[in-house]
Coordinates of C-alpha atoms in Angstrom, one line a residue:
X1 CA 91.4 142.6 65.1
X2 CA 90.7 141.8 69.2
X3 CA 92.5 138.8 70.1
X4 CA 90.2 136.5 72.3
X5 CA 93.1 134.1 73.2
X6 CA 92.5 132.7 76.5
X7 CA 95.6 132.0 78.5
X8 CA 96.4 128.1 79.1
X9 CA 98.2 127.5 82.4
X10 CA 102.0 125.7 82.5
X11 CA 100.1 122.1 83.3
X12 CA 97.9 122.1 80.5
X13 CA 100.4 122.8 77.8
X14 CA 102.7 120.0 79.6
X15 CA 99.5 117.9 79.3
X16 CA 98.8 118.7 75.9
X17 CA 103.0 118.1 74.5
X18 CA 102.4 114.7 76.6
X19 CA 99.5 113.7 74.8
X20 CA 100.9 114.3 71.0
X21 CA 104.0 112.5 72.1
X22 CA 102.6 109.4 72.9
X23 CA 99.9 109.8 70.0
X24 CA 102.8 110.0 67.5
X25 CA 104.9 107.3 69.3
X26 CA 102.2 105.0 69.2
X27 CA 101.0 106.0 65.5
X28 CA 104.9 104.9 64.7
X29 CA 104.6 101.2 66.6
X30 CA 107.4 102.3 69.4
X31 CA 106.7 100.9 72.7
X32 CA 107.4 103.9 75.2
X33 CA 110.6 101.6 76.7
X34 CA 111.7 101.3 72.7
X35 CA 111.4 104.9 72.1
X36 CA 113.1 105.7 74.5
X37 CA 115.7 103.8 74.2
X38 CA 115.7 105.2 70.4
X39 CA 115.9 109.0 71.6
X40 CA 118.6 108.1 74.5
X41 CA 116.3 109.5 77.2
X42 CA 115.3 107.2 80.5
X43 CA 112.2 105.3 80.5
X44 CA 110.5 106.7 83.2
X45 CA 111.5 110.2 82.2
X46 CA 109.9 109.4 79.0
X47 CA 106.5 108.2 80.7
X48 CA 106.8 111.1 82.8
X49 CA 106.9 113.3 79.7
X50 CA 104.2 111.5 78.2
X51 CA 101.8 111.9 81.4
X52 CA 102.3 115.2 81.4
X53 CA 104.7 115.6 84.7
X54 CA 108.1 116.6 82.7
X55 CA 108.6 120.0 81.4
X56 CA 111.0 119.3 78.4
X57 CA 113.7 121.5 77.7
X58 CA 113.7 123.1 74.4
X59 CA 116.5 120.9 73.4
X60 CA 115.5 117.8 74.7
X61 CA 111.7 118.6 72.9
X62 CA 114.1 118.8 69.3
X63 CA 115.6 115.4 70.0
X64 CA 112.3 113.9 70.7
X65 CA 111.0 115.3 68.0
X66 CA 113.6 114.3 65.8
X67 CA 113.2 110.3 66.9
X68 CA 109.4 110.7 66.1
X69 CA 110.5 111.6 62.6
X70 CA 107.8 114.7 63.1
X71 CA 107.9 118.3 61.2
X72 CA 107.9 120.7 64.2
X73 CA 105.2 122.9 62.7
X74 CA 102.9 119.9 62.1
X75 CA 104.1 118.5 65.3
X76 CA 102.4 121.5 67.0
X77 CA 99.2 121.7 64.5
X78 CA 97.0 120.7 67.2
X79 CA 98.6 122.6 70.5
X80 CA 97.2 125.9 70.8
X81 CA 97.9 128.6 73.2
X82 CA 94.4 128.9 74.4
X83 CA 91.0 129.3 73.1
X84 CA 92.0 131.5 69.6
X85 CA 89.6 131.9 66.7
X86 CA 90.7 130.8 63.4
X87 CA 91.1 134.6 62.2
X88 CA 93.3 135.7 65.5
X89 CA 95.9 133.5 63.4
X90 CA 98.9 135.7 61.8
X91 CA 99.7 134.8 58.6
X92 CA 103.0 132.8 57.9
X93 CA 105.9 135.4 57.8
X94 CA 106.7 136.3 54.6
X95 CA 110.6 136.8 54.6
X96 CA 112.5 133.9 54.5
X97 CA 116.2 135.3 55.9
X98 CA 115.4 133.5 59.0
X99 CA 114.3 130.0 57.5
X100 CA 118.0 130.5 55.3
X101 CA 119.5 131.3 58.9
X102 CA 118.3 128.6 60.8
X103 CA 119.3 126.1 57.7
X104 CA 122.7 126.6 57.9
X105 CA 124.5 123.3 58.9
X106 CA 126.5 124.6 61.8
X107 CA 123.4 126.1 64.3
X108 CA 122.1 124.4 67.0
X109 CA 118.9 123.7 68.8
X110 CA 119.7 126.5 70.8
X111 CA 120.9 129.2 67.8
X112 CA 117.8 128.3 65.8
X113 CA 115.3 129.0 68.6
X114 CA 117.8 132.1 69.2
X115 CA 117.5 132.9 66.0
X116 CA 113.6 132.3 65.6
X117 CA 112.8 134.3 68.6
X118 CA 114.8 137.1 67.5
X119 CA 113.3 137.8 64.6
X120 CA 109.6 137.5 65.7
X121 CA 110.2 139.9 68.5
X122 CA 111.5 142.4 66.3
X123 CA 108.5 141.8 63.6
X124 CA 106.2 142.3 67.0
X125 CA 108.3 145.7 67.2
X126 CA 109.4 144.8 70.8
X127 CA 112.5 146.0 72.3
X128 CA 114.3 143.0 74.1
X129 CA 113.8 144.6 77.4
X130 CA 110.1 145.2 77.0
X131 CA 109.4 141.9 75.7
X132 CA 110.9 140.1 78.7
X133 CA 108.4 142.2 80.6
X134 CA 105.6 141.6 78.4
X135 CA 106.5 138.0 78.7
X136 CA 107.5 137.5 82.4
X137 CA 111.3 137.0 81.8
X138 CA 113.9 138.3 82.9
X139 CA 115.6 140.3 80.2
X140 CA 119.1 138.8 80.6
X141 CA 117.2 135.4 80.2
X142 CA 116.1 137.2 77.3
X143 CA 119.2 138.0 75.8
X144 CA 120.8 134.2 76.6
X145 CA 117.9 132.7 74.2
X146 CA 118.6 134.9 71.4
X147 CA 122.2 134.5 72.0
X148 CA 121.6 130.6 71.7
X149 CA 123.0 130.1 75.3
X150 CA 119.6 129.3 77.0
X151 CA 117.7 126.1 77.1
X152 CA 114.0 127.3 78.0
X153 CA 111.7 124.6 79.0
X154 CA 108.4 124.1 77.1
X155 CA 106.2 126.2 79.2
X156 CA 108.8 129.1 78.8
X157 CA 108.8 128.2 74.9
X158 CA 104.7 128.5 75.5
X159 CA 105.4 131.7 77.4
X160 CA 107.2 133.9 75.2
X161 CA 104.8 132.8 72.0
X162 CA 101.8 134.0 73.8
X163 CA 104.0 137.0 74.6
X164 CA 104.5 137.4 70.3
X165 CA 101.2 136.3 69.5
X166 CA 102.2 133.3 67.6
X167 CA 100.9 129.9 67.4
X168 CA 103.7 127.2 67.9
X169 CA 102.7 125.8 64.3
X170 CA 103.0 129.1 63.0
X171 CA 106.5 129.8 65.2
X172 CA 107.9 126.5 64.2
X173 CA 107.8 127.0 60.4
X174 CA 111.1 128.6 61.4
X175 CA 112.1 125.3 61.6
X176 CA 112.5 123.2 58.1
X177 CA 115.3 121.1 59.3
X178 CA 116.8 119.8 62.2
X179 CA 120.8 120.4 62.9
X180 CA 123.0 118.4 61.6
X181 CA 125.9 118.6 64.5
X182 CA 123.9 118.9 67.5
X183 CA 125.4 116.4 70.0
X184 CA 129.1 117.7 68.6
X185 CA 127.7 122.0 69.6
X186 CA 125.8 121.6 72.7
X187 CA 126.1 120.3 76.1
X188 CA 124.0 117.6 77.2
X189 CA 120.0 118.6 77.0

């Protein structure tokens, strides 16, 4: 099957996380000062976020996600990585050794996106170092997101799914909960 998946730029996926924010903020009856407040990031960061100007970290993307009490991979029904048809969709993956891996209560944003990545890339049959290519990375940036000591921002998140061939719905079914001990395991988002 050809994939006819049309390549959205940085800006537009920014645009698009910015929009389903404030959707789901407003949908809960937060003001954007209130949410903020709730998710303990500034007020005009949050606006930014929300008009599309602020390329969230991977970790700071969890914690919102987590104060708009949102499912990641219904969170990112609607956000596509370009123009796919319905059938260029992979089916959900099958083996769940990474859904037990990621449940465990000691990983972090950072070891569950390691985690995640991991295994996709290997089910795409990419070496590490050929992925980065494929993707635009640079393989030792690679190796720190698998390792769980990288904090990609959302575009690079974007990035390395259209790399895998995975819609961010599809990718974050990896996800069924959140961590428990976050703020205790990683620095500051």
């Amino acid at each position: 099957m050809a994939s006819t998946t049309k390549t959205r730029n940085e800006r537009d996926y920014v645009r698009l996380l910015g929009d389903a924010v404030r959707h789901r903020r407003t949908a809960l009856g937060f003001t954007q000062e209130d949410f903020a407040r709730h998710v303990g990031i500034d007020r005009g960061y949050m606006g930014g976020v929300e008009r599309g100007e602020h390329n969230l970290t991977f970790r700071k993307l969890m914690v919102v996600l987590k104060g708009l009490r949102a499912r990641p991979d219904e969170f990112f029904r609607d956000i596509r990585l370009g123009d796919r048809e319905a059938d260029d969709v992979r089916a959900p993956p099958q083996d769940r050794h990474v859904r037990r891996a990621l449940a465990k209560a000691a990983a972090t944003y950072s070891e569950m996106l390691g985690i995640a990545v991991l295994w996709e890339r290997e089910r795409a049959g990419f070496t590490q170092e050929k992925f980065a290519y494929h993707a635009g990375l640079a393989r030792s940036y690679m190796s720190g997101i698998e390792r769980g000591e990288r904090n990609p921002t959302f575009t690079q998140l974007m990035r390395i799914l259209e790399g895998l061939g995975i819609e961010p719905s599809e990718f974050f079914q990896h996800f069924p909960s959140l961590p428990i001990r976050r703020a205790q395991r990683e620095p500051n988002c």
